[in-house]
């Protein structure tokens, strides 16, 4: 049923931009439809919060995450958009700006902008650094001001390119929240000086995050990092992402046996059924794959989409099941062993489910450590250690990360504030990255303890913009609305600062 009260609240809001009102009203309309078969037990878990579909809406009409083949677009142009293949840097940036405007997603903005260094590098030969920098400043500023949602990701690396160097220079200068940026890092490919420049940039503006290319490159024949840190196939993406919130599920358990033997298998099975409902509607009813020009022009293929099986709140789930023992996730071997047991069970059970229309994964879902919501009170993102419970030792913390990252081929990550003085020696932090990746960490990100731009869960928000939002001022970025309450409720300002 259409929620008139909520619609009026949106229309009369003094704290939303016109565009934000428009998108929220569209979501109201979508949620007025009831096209999915949701059994009573699934509705129960939705009501408790153990299942959450992360605002995907009542009638899915496009995949959640879309990763177009931008290289193909640059080579061929687009008949639908009436854009010819670019011949110089101006035409390239102009063409990408047009295409990005027409790439949909759950956020209504593109969640993936491509390997931008590789796209740009062939077009800068013969231009001076200053000529390129001026154009990149305009391009990057355009992205930040028009893609007003920081669940938007661009990739660079693993090779060092001239374009990559210049992008880092512009990123450090502008300090924009959009796009989120990740460098694919492989010590056998990526030069140390390029990585040190990336780390130096991240300590100024929280960008780029660092992806373990060796650990992720074989997940698909070609992968991109989208949204927060989602590892997905290019020319494809994810139909849907629904999560199990282990915190909430554990609260229903009479004991550990009840959790493992009854609740966990039932809840996981209902999530699989629910995601297949969504996938079938997108493929069979929405018309997306028959009508969208991205598909018709070969920038997307239905066969390269997957269903992402989200997991969050492992820490509090473990702590709830061990309540009264004094054992805490991230600090006690027995608690961590229970966490491993839970993840082993999830991996085993989920691997037994069939995922509709997902040939790229052999008809299976992919596990993803979901980063959380602004409403997640007392629920720590994915498999992270709660703020305030972090081990004293940075090395121990990273070893703990590695223990759990291996379960999540569709993306997992950890965030570390770093002492400001480390910016004088980025090589020291690069040594940490090398050691962490050798240990099994898949993805990590840093920001300086006093930086304006901070990572909330995987996306970026400026502290200064959050303060405006708290004062009920209108702010440009949608994600500031999500980031400010999350930052406060989950005490992110109190994350342990490393290398102090």
CSV table of C-alpha atoms in Angstrom, one decimal:
chain,number,residue,atom,x,y,z
A,1,UNK,CA,0.0,0.0,0.0
A,2,UNK,CA,1.3,3.5,-0.9
A,3,UNK,CA,2.5,5.2,2.2
A,4,UNK,CA,0.9,8.7,1.9
A,5,UNK,CA,2.2,9.9,5.3
A,6,UNK,CA,5.8,9.1,4.4
A,7,UNK,CA,5.3,10.7,0.9
A,8,UNK,CA,4.0,13.9,2.5
A,9,UNK,CA,6.9,13.9,4.9
A,10,UNK,CA,9.3,13.7,2.0
A,11,UNK,CA,7.5,16.4,-0.1
A,12,UNK,CA,7.5,18.9,2.9
A,13,UNK,CA,11.0,18.2,4.0
A,14,UNK,CA,13.3,21.2,4.6
A,15,UNK,CA,16.5,19.1,4.7
A,16,UNK,CA,16.3,17.3,1.3
A,17,UNK,CA,17.4,18.6,-2.1
A,18,UNK,CA,14.9,18.4,-5.0
A,19,UNK,CA,16.8,15.4,-6.4
A,20,UNK,CA,16.7,13.6,-3.0
A,21,UNK,CA,13.0,14.2,-2.7
A,22,UNK,CA,12.5,12.8,-6.2
A,23,UNK,CA,14.4,9.6,-5.5
A,24,UNK,CA,12.7,9.0,-2.2
A,25,UNK,CA,9.3,9.6,-3.7
A,26,UNK,CA,10.1,7.0,-6.4
A,27,UNK,CA,11.0,4.5,-3.7
A,28,UNK,CA,7.7,5.2,-2.0
A,29,UNK,CA,5.9,4.4,-5.3
A,30,UNK,CA,7.9,1.2,-5.8
A,31,UNK,CA,7.2,0.1,-2.3
A,32,UNK,CA,3.5,0.5,-2.9
A,33,UNK,CA,3.7,-2.6,-5.2
A,34,UNK,CA,3.6,-6.1,-3.8
A,35,UNK,CA,4.9,-8.5,-6.5
A,36,UNK,CA,7.1,-10.9,-4.5
A,37,UNK,CA,6.1,-14.1,-2.7
A,38,UNK,CA,7.4,-13.8,0.8
A,39,UNK,CA,6.4,-16.6,3.2
A,40,UNK,CA,5.3,-16.0,6.8
A,41,UNK,CA,8.6,-17.2,8.3
A,42,UNK,CA,10.6,-14.9,6.1
A,43,UNK,CA,8.3,-12.0,7.1
A,44,UNK,CA,9.1,-12.9,10.7
A,45,UNK,CA,12.8,-12.6,10.2
A,46,UNK,CA,12.3,-9.4,8.3
A,47,UNK,CA,10.4,-8.0,11.3
A,48,UNK,CA,13.1,-9.0,13.8
A,49,UNK,CA,15.9,-7.6,11.5
A,50,UNK,CA,17.6,-11.0,11.0
A,51,UNK,CA,16.9,-10.6,7.3
A,52,UNK,CA,17.3,-7.2,5.6
A,53,UNK,CA,17.1,-6.5,1.9
A,54,UNK,CA,18.8,-3.1,2.2
A,55,UNK,CA,16.1,-0.9,0.8
A,56,UNK,CA,15.9,-2.7,-2.6
A,57,UNK,CA,12.2,-2.0,-2.8
A,58,UNK,CA,9.0,-3.9,-3.4
A,59,UNK,CA,9.4,-4.4,-7.1
A,60,UNK,CA,12.9,-4.7,-8.5
A,61,UNK,CA,13.2,-3.2,-11.9
A,62,UNK,CA,17.0,-3.1,-12.4
A,63,UNK,CA,19.9,-5.0,-10.9
A,64,UNK,CA,21.3,-3.6,-7.7
A,65,UNK,CA,24.9,-3.2,-8.9
A,66,UNK,CA,25.9,-2.7,-12.5
A,67,UNK,CA,29.5,-2.8,-13.8
A,68,UNK,CA,29.5,-1.8,-17.5
A,69,UNK,CA,32.3,-2.7,-19.9
A,70,UNK,CA,33.6,0.8,-20.2
A,71,UNK,CA,36.5,-0.3,-22.4
A,72,UNK,CA,34.0,-1.5,-25.0
A,73,UNK,CA,32.2,1.8,-24.8
A,74,UNK,CA,35.5,3.7,-25.4
A,75,UNK,CA,36.3,1.5,-28.4
A,76,UNK,CA,32.8,1.6,-30.0
A,77,UNK,CA,31.0,4.6,-28.7
A,78,UNK,CA,27.2,4.3,-28.3
A,79,UNK,CA,24.5,4.3,-31.0
A,80,UNK,CA,21.8,4.8,-28.3
A,81,UNK,CA,23.6,7.9,-26.8
A,82,UNK,CA,24.7,9.1,-30.2
A,83,UNK,CA,28.3,9.2,-29.0
A,84,UNK,CA,31.2,8.3,-31.3
A,85,UNK,CA,34.4,6.6,-30.1
A,86,UNK,CA,36.5,9.3,-28.5
A,87,UNK,CA,39.6,10.5,-30.3
A,88,UNK,CA,41.3,12.7,-27.6
A,89,UNK,CA,41.1,13.3,-23.9
A,90,UNK,CA,38.4,15.9,-24.1
A,91,UNK,CA,36.2,13.6,-26.1
A,92,UNK,CA,36.9,10.7,-23.7
A,93,UNK,CA,36.0,12.6,-20.5
A,94,UNK,CA,32.9,14.1,-22.2
A,95,UNK,CA,31.8,10.7,-23.4
A,96,UNK,CA,32.2,9.1,-20.0
A,97,UNK,CA,30.3,12.0,-18.4
A,98,UNK,CA,27.4,11.3,-20.7
A,99,UNK,CA,27.5,7.5,-20.1
A,100,UNK,CA,27.7,7.7,-16.4
A,101,UNK,CA,24.4,9.7,-16.4
A,102,UNK,CA,22.7,6.7,-17.9
A,103,UNK,CA,24.1,3.8,-15.7
A,104,UNK,CA,21.4,2.7,-13.2
A,105,UNK,CA,21.8,1.0,-9.8
A,106,UNK,CA,20.1,0.7,-6.4
A,107,UNK,CA,21.3,4.3,-5.7
A,108,UNK,CA,20.1,5.7,-9.1
A,109,UNK,CA,23.7,6.6,-9.7
A,110,UNK,CA,26.5,4.5,-11.2
A,111,UNK,CA,28.2,2.4,-8.5
A,112,UNK,CA,31.2,1.6,-10.8
A,113,UNK,CA,33.1,4.0,-13.0
A,114,UNK,CA,35.6,1.6,-14.4
A,115,UNK,CA,39.4,1.3,-14.3
A,116,UNK,CA,39.7,5.0,-14.9
A,117,UNK,CA,43.5,5.1,-15.1
A,118,UNK,CA,43.5,2.5,-17.9
A,119,UNK,CA,40.6,4.4,-19.7
A,120,UNK,CA,42.4,7.7,-19.6
A,121,UNK,CA,46.1,6.8,-20.1
A,122,UNK,CA,46.0,6.2,-23.9
A,123,UNK,CA,44.5,9.6,-24.4
A,124,UNK,CA,47.2,11.7,-22.6
A,125,UNK,CA,50.1,11.1,-24.9
A,126,UNK,CA,51.4,14.4,-26.2
A,127,UNK,CA,49.8,16.5,-23.4
A,128,UNK,CA,51.7,18.1,-20.6
A,129,UNK,CA,51.0,17.2,-16.9
A,130,UNK,CA,49.5,20.6,-16.4
A,131,UNK,CA,47.1,20.2,-19.3
A,132,UNK,CA,46.0,16.8,-18.1
A,133,UNK,CA,45.7,17.9,-14.5
A,134,UNK,CA,43.4,20.8,-15.4
A,135,UNK,CA,41.1,18.5,-17.3
A,136,UNK,CA,41.1,15.9,-14.6
A,137,UNK,CA,40.2,18.5,-11.9
A,138,UNK,CA,37.2,19.5,-13.9
A,139,UNK,CA,36.2,15.8,-14.6
A,140,UNK,CA,36.6,14.7,-11.0
A,141,UNK,CA,34.8,17.8,-9.7
A,142,UNK,CA,31.9,17.1,-12.1
A,143,UNK,CA,31.7,13.5,-10.7
A,144,UNK,CA,31.6,14.7,-7.1
A,145,UNK,CA,28.9,17.3,-7.7
A,146,UNK,CA,26.6,15.3,-10.0
A,147,UNK,CA,27.0,11.8,-8.6
A,148,UNK,CA,25.7,12.8,-5.2
A,149,UNK,CA,26.1,9.4,-3.6
A,150,UNK,CA,29.4,8.0,-2.4
A,151,UNK,CA,28.4,4.4,-3.1
A,152,UNK,CA,30.3,5.0,-6.4
A,153,UNK,CA,33.6,3.5,-7.1
A,154,UNK,CA,36.5,3.9,-9.5
A,155,UNK,CA,39.5,1.7,-9.8
A,156,UNK,CA,43.2,2.2,-10.6
A,157,UNK,CA,46.2,-0.2,-10.8
A,158,UNK,CA,47.7,-2.7,-10.4
A,159,UNK,CA,50.1,-1.3,-13.0
A,160,UNK,CA,51.4,2.2,-12.5
A,161,UNK,CA,50.4,4.5,-15.3
A,162,UNK,CA,51.0,8.1,-15.9
A,163,UNK,CA,47.2,8.7,-15.6
A,164,UNK,CA,47.2,6.8,-12.3
A,165,UNK,CA,49.9,9.1,-10.9
A,166,UNK,CA,48.0,12.2,-12.1
A,167,UNK,CA,44.7,10.9,-10.7
A,168,UNK,CA,46.3,10.5,-7.3
A,169,UNK,CA,47.7,14.0,-7.5
A,170,UNK,CA,44.2,15.5,-8.3
A,171,UNK,CA,42.5,13.3,-5.7
A,172,UNK,CA,44.9,14.5,-2.9
A,173,UNK,CA,44.3,18.1,-4.0
A,174,UNK,CA,40.5,18.0,-4.3
A,175,UNK,CA,39.6,15.7,-1.4
A,176,UNK,CA,36.2,14.8,-2.8
A,177,UNK,CA,33.9,12.2,-1.4
A,178,UNK,CA,33.0,10.9,-4.8
A,179,UNK,CA,34.2,8.7,-6.3
A,180,UNK,CA,35.3,6.1,-3.8
A,181,UNK,CA,38.6,5.0,-5.2
A,182,UNK,CA,40.4,1.6,-4.9
A,183,UNK,CA,43.9,0.7,-6.1
A,184,UNK,CA,44.3,-2.9,-7.1
A,185,UNK,CA,47.7,-3.8,-5.5
A,186,UNK,CA,50.0,-6.7,-6.4
A,187,UNK,CA,53.6,-6.3,-5.1
A,188,UNK,CA,54.8,-8.3,-8.1
A,189,UNK,CA,53.3,-5.7,-10.4
A,190,UNK,CA,52.8,-2.4,-8.5
A,191,UNK,CA,55.9,-0.3,-8.0
A,192,UNK,CA,56.6,0.7,-4.4
A,193,UNK,CA,56.7,4.4,-5.2
A,194,UNK,CA,53.3,4.3,-6.8
A,195,UNK,CA,51.8,2.5,-3.8
A,196,UNK,CA,53.5,4.9,-1.4
A,197,UNK,CA,51.9,7.8,-3.3
A,198,UNK,CA,48.5,6.0,-3.0
A,199,UNK,CA,49.0,5.6,0.7
A,200,UNK,CA,50.1,9.2,1.1
A,201,UNK,CA,46.9,10.2,-0.7
A,202,UNK,CA,44.8,8.0,1.5
A,203,UNK,CA,46.2,9.6,4.7
A,204,UNK,CA,45.0,13.0,3.3
A,205,UNK,CA,41.6,12.1,1.9
A,206,UNK,CA,40.8,8.5,2.8
A,207,UNK,CA,41.2,7.5,-0.9
A,208,UNK,CA,42.2,5.1,-2.3
A,209,UNK,CA,41.4,2.0,-0.4
A,210,UNK,CA,43.7,-1.0,-1.2
A,211,UNK,CA,42.5,-4.3,-2.8
A,212,UNK,CA,44.6,-7.4,-2.6
A,213,UNK,CA,44.7,-8.1,-6.4
A,214,UNK,CA,46.3,-11.5,-6.0
A,215,UNK,CA,43.5,-12.7,-3.7
A,216,UNK,CA,40.7,-11.3,-5.8
A,217,UNK,CA,41.8,-11.5,-9.5
A,218,UNK,CA,40.7,-15.1,-10.0
A,219,UNK,CA,37.2,-14.6,-8.7
A,220,UNK,CA,36.1,-13.7,-12.2
A,221,UNK,CA,37.9,-13.4,-15.6
A,222,UNK,CA,37.7,-9.6,-15.1
A,223,UNK,CA,36.6,-7.9,-11.9
A,224,UNK,CA,35.8,-4.5,-10.6
A,225,UNK,CA,35.4,-3.0,-7.2
A,226,UNK,CA,32.0,-1.2,-6.9
A,227,UNK,CA,29.9,0.6,-4.4
A,228,UNK,CA,31.7,0.1,-1.0
A,229,UNK,CA,34.0,-2.8,-1.8
A,230,UNK,CA,32.0,-5.2,-3.8
A,231,UNK,CA,34.0,-7.6,-6.0
A,232,UNK,CA,31.9,-8.3,-9.1
A,233,UNK,CA,32.3,-9.3,-12.7
A,234,UNK,CA,32.7,-6.4,-15.2
A,235,UNK,CA,30.1,-6.4,-18.0
A,236,UNK,CA,27.8,-7.7,-15.2
A,237,UNK,CA,27.2,-7.1,-11.5
A,238,UNK,CA,24.8,-8.2,-8.8
A,239,UNK,CA,21.1,-8.7,-9.2
A,240,UNK,CA,20.5,-8.3,-5.5
A,241,UNK,CA,22.0,-8.2,-2.0
A,242,UNK,CA,20.1,-9.5,1.0
A,243,UNK,CA,21.8,-10.0,4.3
A,244,UNK,CA,21.6,-12.1,7.4
A,245,UNK,CA,22.1,-10.0,10.5
A,246,UNK,CA,23.7,-12.5,12.9
A,247,UNK,CA,23.2,-10.2,15.9
A,248,UNK,CA,19.5,-10.4,15.5
A,249,UNK,CA,19.3,-14.1,14.8
A,250,UNK,CA,21.4,-14.9,17.8
A,251,UNK,CA,19.0,-13.0,20.0
A,252,UNK,CA,16.3,-15.5,19.1
A,253,UNK,CA,18.4,-18.5,20.0
A,254,UNK,CA,17.7,-20.5,23.2
A,255,UNK,CA,21.3,-21.7,23.1
A,256,UNK,CA,24.1,-22.4,20.6
A,257,UNK,CA,22.7,-25.7,19.4
A,258,UNK,CA,19.3,-24.0,18.7
A,259,UNK,CA,21.2,-21.4,16.7
A,260,UNK,CA,23.1,-23.9,14.6
A,261,UNK,CA,20.6,-26.6,14.2
A,262,UNK,CA,17.4,-24.7,13.6
A,263,UNK,CA,17.6,-20.9,13.2
A,264,UNK,CA,20.7,-20.5,11.0
A,265,UNK,CA,19.7,-23.1,8.3
A,266,UNK,CA,16.1,-21.8,8.2
A,267,UNK,CA,17.1,-18.2,8.0
A,268,UNK,CA,19.7,-18.8,5.3
A,269,UNK,CA,17.3,-20.9,3.2
A,270,UNK,CA,14.6,-18.2,3.4
A,271,UNK,CA,17.1,-15.6,2.2
A,272,UNK,CA,18.1,-17.7,-0.7
A,273,UNK,CA,14.4,-18.2,-1.7
A,274,UNK,CA,13.8,-14.4,-1.3
A,275,UNK,CA,16.8,-13.5,-3.5
A,276,UNK,CA,15.7,-15.9,-6.2
A,277,UNK,CA,12.3,-14.3,-6.1
A,278,UNK,CA,13.9,-10.9,-6.8
A,279,UNK,CA,16.2,-12.4,-9.4
A,280,UNK,CA,13.3,-14.0,-11.3
A,281,UNK,CA,11.3,-10.8,-11.3
A,282,UNK,CA,14.3,-8.7,-12.6
A,283,UNK,CA,15.0,-11.2,-15.4
A,284,UNK,CA,11.5,-12.4,-16.3
A,285,UNK,CA,9.2,-9.5,-15.5
A,286,UNK,CA,11.1,-6.1,-15.3
A,287,UNK,CA,12.1,-6.0,-19.0
A,288,UNK,CA,15.5,-4.6,-18.0
A,289,UNK,CA,17.6,-7.1,-20.0
A,290,UNK,CA,15.4,-6.8,-23.1
A,291,UNK,CA,15.2,-3.0,-23.2
A,292,UNK,CA,18.3,-1.4,-21.7
A,293,UNK,CA,20.8,-0.1,-24.2
A,294,UNK,CA,23.7,-1.2,-22.0
A,295,UNK,CA,22.7,-4.8,-22.7
A,296,UNK,CA,21.9,-4.2,-26.4
A,297,UNK,CA,25.3,-2.6,-27.0
A,298,UNK,CA,27.2,-5.4,-25.2
A,299,UNK,CA,28.2,-3.3,-22.2
A,300,UNK,CA,26.3,-5.7,-20.0
A,301,UNK,CA,25.4,-9.4,-20.1
A,302,UNK,CA,22.8,-11.1,-18.0
A,303,UNK,CA,25.1,-14.2,-17.7
A,304,UNK,CA,27.6,-12.1,-15.7
A,305,UNK,CA,25.2,-11.2,-12.8
A,306,UNK,CA,25.1,-12.9,-9.4
A,307,UNK,CA,23.2,-12.8,-6.2
A,308,UNK,CA,25.2,-11.5,-3.3
A,309,UNK,CA,24.5,-13.2,0.1
A,310,UNK,CA,25.3,-10.7,2.7
A,311,UNK,CA,26.5,-11.3,6.2
A,312,UNK,CA,26.8,-8.8,9.0
A,313,UNK,CA,26.9,-8.5,12.8
A,314,UNK,CA,29.1,-11.6,13.3
A,315,UNK,CA,30.8,-10.0,16.3
A,316,UNK,CA,27.7,-9.3,18.3
A,317,UNK,CA,26.2,-12.6,17.2
A,318,UNK,CA,29.1,-14.4,18.8
A,319,UNK,CA,29.1,-12.2,21.9
A,320,UNK,CA,25.3,-12.8,22.3
A,321,UNK,CA,25.7,-16.6,22.1
A,322,UNK,CA,28.6,-16.4,24.6
A,323,UNK,CA,26.8,-14.0,26.9
A,324,UNK,CA,27.9,-14.4,30.5
A,325,UNK,CA,31.2,-16.1,29.7
A,326,UNK,CA,33.2,-12.9,29.5
A,327,UNK,CA,34.5,-14.0,26.1
A,328,UNK,CA,34.5,-11.4,23.3
A,329,UNK,CA,34.9,-11.7,19.6
A,330,UNK,CA,38.3,-10.3,18.6
A,331,UNK,CA,39.8,-10.8,22.0
A,332,UNK,CA,39.3,-14.4,23.0
A,333,UNK,CA,40.3,-17.6,21.1
A,334,UNK,CA,37.0,-19.4,22.0
A,335,UNK,CA,35.0,-16.5,20.8
A,336,UNK,CA,36.9,-16.3,17.5
A,337,UNK,CA,36.6,-20.1,17.1
A,338,UNK,CA,32.8,-19.7,17.4
A,339,UNK,CA,33.0,-17.0,14.7
A,340,UNK,CA,34.9,-19.4,12.5
A,341,UNK,CA,32.3,-22.2,13.2
A,342,UNK,CA,29.5,-19.8,12.2
A,343,UNK,CA,31.2,-18.8,9.0
A,344,UNK,CA,32.0,-22.4,8.1
A,345,UNK,CA,28.4,-23.3,8.6
A,346,UNK,CA,27.2,-20.3,6.5
A,347,UNK,CA,29.7,-21.1,3.7
A,348,UNK,CA,28.6,-24.8,3.7
A,349,UNK,CA,24.9,-24.1,3.8
A,350,UNK,CA,24.9,-21.3,1.2
A,351,UNK,CA,27.0,-23.3,-1.2
A,352,UNK,CA,24.1,-25.9,-1.3
A,353,UNK,CA,21.6,-23.4,-2.6
A,354,UNK,CA,20.9,-22.8,-6.3
A,355,UNK,CA,20.9,-19.3,-7.5
A,356,UNK,CA,18.7,-18.4,-10.5
A,357,UNK,CA,20.2,-17.0,-13.7
A,358,UNK,CA,23.8,-17.0,-12.3
A,359,UNK,CA,25.9,-19.1,-14.7
A,360,UNK,CA,29.1,-17.1,-14.0
A,361,UNK,CA,29.2,-18.6,-10.5
A,362,UNK,CA,27.9,-22.1,-11.5
A,363,UNK,CA,24.5,-21.2,-10.3
A,364,UNK,CA,25.5,-20.3,-6.8
A,365,UNK,CA,25.3,-17.2,-4.6
A,366,UNK,CA,28.4,-15.3,-3.4
A,367,UNK,CA,29.1,-14.4,0.2
A,368,UNK,CA,29.7,-10.7,0.9
A,369,UNK,CA,30.6,-9.0,4.2
A,370,UNK,CA,27.8,-6.4,4.2
A,371,UNK,CA,28.9,-3.0,5.6
A,372,UNK,CA,25.8,-2.1,7.6
A,373,UNK,CA,23.1,0.6,7.7
A,374,UNK,CA,22.6,3.9,9.5
A,375,UNK,CA,20.0,2.2,11.6
A,376,UNK,CA,22.4,-0.6,12.8
A,377,UNK,CA,22.5,0.1,16.5
A,378,UNK,CA,24.9,-2.3,18.2
A,379,UNK,CA,25.6,-4.2,15.0
A,380,UNK,CA,29.2,-4.1,13.7
A,381,UNK,CA,29.7,-4.2,9.9
A,382,UNK,CA,30.4,-7.6,8.3
A,383,UNK,CA,32.9,-9.6,10.3
A,384,UNK,CA,34.8,-6.6,11.9
A,385,UNK,CA,35.7,-6.2,15.5
A,386,UNK,CA,33.5,-3.7,17.3
A,387,UNK,CA,34.8,-0.2,18.0
A,388,UNK,CA,36.3,-0.3,21.5
A,389,UNK,CA,37.1,-4.0,21.4
A,390,UNK,CA,40.0,-3.8,19.0
A,391,UNK,CA,43.2,-5.6,20.1
A,392,UNK,CA,46.1,-3.5,21.3
A,393,UNK,CA,48.3,-5.0,18.6
A,394,UNK,CA,47.8,-3.8,15.0
A,395,UNK,CA,49.4,-7.1,13.9
A,396,UNK,CA,46.9,-9.2,15.9
A,397,UNK,CA,44.0,-7.1,14.5
A,398,UNK,CA,45.2,-7.8,11.0
A,399,UNK,CA,45.6,-11.5,11.7
A,400,UNK,CA,42.0,-11.6,12.9
A,401,UNK,CA,40.9,-9.9,9.7
A,402,UNK,CA,42.7,-12.5,7.6
A,403,UNK,CA,41.0,-15.3,9.5
A,404,UNK,CA,37.6,-14.1,8.2
A,405,UNK,CA,38.3,-12.4,4.9
A,406,UNK,CA,38.7,-15.7,3.1
A,407,UNK,CA,35.0,-16.4,3.3
A,408,UNK,CA,33.9,-13.5,1.1
A,409,UNK,CA,34.7,-13.6,-2.6
A,410,UNK,CA,32.1,-10.9,-3.3
A,411,UNK,CA,33.9,-8.4,-1.0
A,412,UNK,CA,35.0,-7.8,2.6
A,413,UNK,CA,37.1,-5.0,4.1
A,414,UNK,CA,38.5,-3.4,7.2
A,415,UNK,CA,39.1,0.3,8.0
A,416,UNK,CA,42.0,1.7,10.1
A,417,UNK,CA,42.5,5.3,11.3
A,418,UNK,CA,46.2,6.0,11.2
A,419,UNK,CA,48.3,8.4,13.3
A,420,UNK,CA,48.9,11.6,11.5
A,421,UNK,CA,52.7,11.4,11.8
A,422,UNK,CA,52.8,8.3,9.6
A,423,UNK,CA,52.3,10.5,6.6
A,424,UNK,CA,56.0,11.3,6.9
A,425,UNK,CA,56.8,7.7,6.2
A,426,UNK,CA,54.3,6.0,3.9
A,427,UNK,CA,56.8,3.2,3.3
A,428,UNK,CA,56.2,2.0,6.8
A,429,UNK,CA,52.5,1.7,6.1
A,430,UNK,CA,53.2,-0.1,2.8
A,431,UNK,CA,55.2,-2.7,4.8
A,432,UNK,CA,52.0,-3.2,6.9
A,433,UNK,CA,50.0,-3.7,3.7
A,434,UNK,CA,52.4,-6.2,2.3
A,435,UNK,CA,52.4,-8.2,5.5
A,436,UNK,CA,48.6,-8.1,5.9
A,437,UNK,CA,48.1,-9.3,2.3
A,438,UNK,CA,50.6,-12.1,2.8
A,439,UNK,CA,48.6,-13.1,5.9
A,440,UNK,CA,45.4,-13.3,4.0
A,441,UNK,CA,43.8,-9.8,4.3
A,442,UNK,CA,41.7,-9.1,1.1
A,443,UNK,CA,40.9,-5.4,1.3
A,444,UNK,CA,41.8,-2.6,3.7
A,445,UNK,CA,41.6,1.2,3.9
A,446,UNK,CA,43.2,3.9,5.9
A,447,UNK,CA,42.5,7.5,6.8
A,448,UNK,CA,44.4,10.0,9.0
A,449,UNK,CA,42.9,10.4,12.5
A,450,UNK,CA,42.3,14.1,11.9
A,451,UNK,CA,41.1,14.0,8.3
A,452,UNK,CA,37.9,15.6,7.2
A,453,UNK,CA,37.0,12.8,4.9
A,454,UNK,CA,36.4,9.5,6.8
A,455,UNK,CA,35.2,6.1,5.8
A,456,UNK,CA,32.0,5.2,7.5
A,457,UNK,CA,31.6,1.5,6.6
A,458,UNK,CA,33.0,1.5,3.1
A,459,UNK,CA,31.8,4.8,1.7
A,460,UNK,CA,33.2,8.3,2.3
A,461,UNK,CA,31.6,11.2,4.1
A,462,UNK,CA,33.1,14.5,5.3
A,463,UNK,CA,33.0,15.3,9.0
A,464,UNK,CA,32.2,18.9,8.0
A,465,UNK,CA,29.2,17.8,6.0
A,466,UNK,CA,28.0,15.5,8.8
A,467,UNK,CA,28.0,18.5,11.1
A,468,UNK,CA,25.8,20.5,8.6
A,469,UNK,CA,23.4,17.5,8.5
A,470,UNK,CA,23.2,17.4,12.3
A,471,UNK,CA,22.3,21.1,12.2
A,472,UNK,CA,19.5,20.2,9.8
A,473,UNK,CA,21.1,22.0,6.9
A,474,UNK,CA,20.6,20.7,3.3
A,475,UNK,CA,23.6,18.7,2.1
A,476,UNK,CA,24.5,17.6,-1.4
A,477,UNK,CA,25.5,14.0,-0.8
A,478,UNK,CA,22.8,11.4,0.0
A,479,UNK,CA,25.3,9.3,1.9
A,480,UNK,CA,25.8,12.1,4.4
A,481,UNK,CA,22.3,11.3,5.6
A,482,UNK,CA,23.4,7.7,6.2
A,483,UNK,CA,26.9,8.4,7.4
A,484,UNK,CA,26.1,11.0,10.2
A,485,UNK,CA,23.9,8.7,12.3
A,486,UNK,CA,26.1,5.7,11.7
A,487,UNK,CA,29.2,7.6,12.7
A,488,UNK,CA,27.5,8.7,15.9
A,489,UNK,CA,25.6,5.6,16.9
A,490,UNK,CA,28.5,3.2,16.3
A,491,UNK,CA,31.1,5.5,17.9
A,492,UNK,CA,33.3,5.5,14.8
A,493,UNK,CA,35.2,8.6,16.1
A,494,UNK,CA,36.5,6.2,18.8
A,495,UNK,CA,38.1,3.7,16.4
A,496,UNK,CA,41.5,2.8,17.6
A,497,UNK,CA,44.2,4.9,15.9
A,498,UNK,CA,47.0,2.7,14.6
A,499,UNK,CA,50.8,3.3,14.5
A,500,UNK,CA,50.5,6.2,17.0
